[in-house]
Amino acid sequence: EKTLESGRALNVFHQICDALVHAHEQGVIHRDIKPANVIVSTTESGVETARIVDFGIAKILPVANRETHNLTETRQVFGSPHYMSPE
């Protein structure tokens, strides 16, 4: 297993957070964030860019009720169990 230097990891983390904020502002909730769904590429000049992929189970919130946050119903499970919050 590889580890990232802390500054590099923080840069990637910030890019992931920015991407999620952008998606949420557009009414899109990913629902399966995990390492396999983050692609990090490096340009020839050495700049790293993190991208979130696999929006296959994303929830698109209607404009009218984006404030309600009814993302799942009782007994519905979305995402990868290993990366889910316990609740």
PDB file of C-alpha atoms in Angstrom, residues 6-66:
ATOM      1  CA  SER A   6       0.709  15.040   3.801  1.00  0.00           C
ATOM      2  CA  GLY A   7       0.801  18.148   1.571  1.00  0.00           C
ATOM      3  CA  ARG A   8       0.029  16.081  -1.511  1.00  0.00           C
ATOM      4  CA  ALA A   9      -2.806  14.245   0.274  1.00  0.00           C
ATOM      5  CA  LEU A  10      -4.264  17.545   1.484  1.00  0.00           C
ATOM      6  CA  ASN A  11      -4.200  18.945  -2.078  1.00  0.00           C
ATOM      7  CA  VAL A  12      -6.072  15.888  -3.409  1.00  0.00           C
ATOM      8  CA  PHE A  13      -8.531  16.012  -0.494  1.00  0.00           C
ATOM      9  CA  HIS A  14      -9.301  19.696  -1.160  1.00  0.00           C
ATOM     10  CA  GLN A  15      -9.928  18.970  -4.833  1.00  0.00           C
ATOM     11  CA  ILE A  16     -12.312  16.140  -3.925  1.00  0.00           C
ATOM     12  CA  CYS A  17     -14.166  18.417  -1.484  1.00  0.00           C
ATOM     13  CA  ASP A  18     -14.405  21.179  -4.095  1.00  0.00           C
ATOM     14  CA  ALA A  19     -15.783  18.696  -6.634  1.00  0.00           C
ATOM     15  CA  LEU A  20     -18.395  17.449  -4.156  1.00  0.00           C
ATOM     16  CA  VAL A  21     -19.425  21.013  -3.293  1.00  0.00           C
ATOM     17  CA  HIS A  22     -19.846  21.733  -7.003  1.00  0.00           C
ATOM     18  CA  ALA A  23     -21.913  18.573  -7.522  1.00  0.00           C
ATOM     19  CA  HIS A  24     -24.102  19.398  -4.505  1.00  0.00           C
ATOM     20  CA  GLU A  25     -24.645  22.952  -5.776  1.00  0.00           C
ATOM     21  CA  GLN A  26     -25.939  21.368  -8.989  1.00  0.00           C
ATOM     22  CA  GLY A  27     -28.275  19.103  -6.988  1.00  0.00           C
ATOM     23  CA  VAL A  28     -26.226  15.926  -7.506  1.00  0.00           C
ATOM     24  CA  ILE A  29     -25.403  13.646  -4.551  1.00  0.00           C
ATOM     25  CA  HIS A  30     -22.766  11.001  -5.430  1.00  0.00           C
ATOM     26  CA  ARG A  31     -23.616   8.413  -2.709  1.00  0.00           C
ATOM     27  CA  ASP A  32     -20.567   6.187  -3.329  1.00  0.00           C
ATOM     28  CA  ILE A  33     -17.415   8.150  -2.532  1.00  0.00           C
ATOM     29  CA  LYS A  34     -14.488   5.769  -2.101  1.00  0.00           C
ATOM     30  CA  PRO A  35     -10.860   5.636  -3.286  1.00  0.00           C
ATOM     31  CA  ALA A  36     -11.771   3.627  -6.410  1.00  0.00           C
ATOM     32  CA  ASN A  37     -14.077   6.464  -7.506  1.00  0.00           C
ATOM     33  CA  VAL A  38     -11.359   9.121  -7.358  1.00  0.00           C
ATOM     34  CA  ILE A  39      -8.938   9.318 -10.268  1.00  0.00           C
ATOM     35  CA  VAL A  40      -5.754  11.349  -9.814  1.00  0.00           C
ATOM     36  CA  SER A  41      -3.848  12.289 -12.942  1.00  0.00           C
ATOM     37  CA  THR A  42      -0.623  14.230 -13.346  1.00  0.00           C
ATOM     38  CA  THR A  43       0.183  16.602 -16.196  1.00  0.00           C
ATOM     39  CA  GLU A  44       3.586  16.669 -17.856  1.00  0.00           C
ATOM     40  CA  SER A  45       4.391  19.725 -15.716  1.00  0.00           C
ATOM     41  CA  GLY A  46       3.651  17.724 -12.536  1.00  0.00           C
ATOM     42  CA  VAL A  47       0.271  19.225 -11.589  1.00  0.00           C
ATOM     43  CA  GLU A  48      -2.023  16.656  -9.954  1.00  0.00           C
ATOM     44  CA  THR A  49      -5.749  16.774 -10.624  1.00  0.00           C
ATOM     45  CA  ALA A  50      -8.305  14.694  -8.714  1.00  0.00           C
ATOM     46  CA  ARG A  51     -11.544  13.748 -10.450  1.00  0.00           C
ATOM     47  CA  ILE A  52     -14.592  12.013  -9.010  1.00  0.00           C
ATOM     48  CA  VAL A  53     -15.983   9.288 -11.266  1.00  0.00           C
ATOM     49  CA  ASP A  54     -18.842   6.766 -11.280  1.00  0.00           C
ATOM     50  CA  PHE A  55     -21.975   8.757 -10.644  1.00  0.00           C
ATOM     51  CA  GLY A  56     -23.978   5.592 -11.400  1.00  0.00           C
ATOM     52  CA  ILE A  57     -26.027   5.652  -8.191  1.00  0.00           C
ATOM     53  CA  ALA A  58     -26.015   9.421  -7.772  1.00  0.00           C
ATOM     54  CA  LYS A  59     -29.228  11.105  -6.693  1.00  0.00           C
ATOM     55  CA  ILE A  60     -30.360  14.104  -8.696  1.00  0.00           C
ATOM     56  CA  LEU A  61     -32.436  16.372  -6.488  1.00  0.00           C
ATOM     57  CA  PRO A  62     -35.326  18.200  -8.139  1.00  0.00           C
ATOM     58  CA  VAL A  63     -34.889  21.969  -8.039  1.00  0.00           C
ATOM     59  CA  ALA A  64     -38.164  22.380  -6.127  1.00  0.00           C
ATOM     60  CA  ASN A  65     -37.146  20.339  -3.072  1.00  0.00           C
ATOM     61  CA  ARG A  66     -33.350  20.499  -2.860  1.00  0.00           C
TER      62      ARG A  66
END
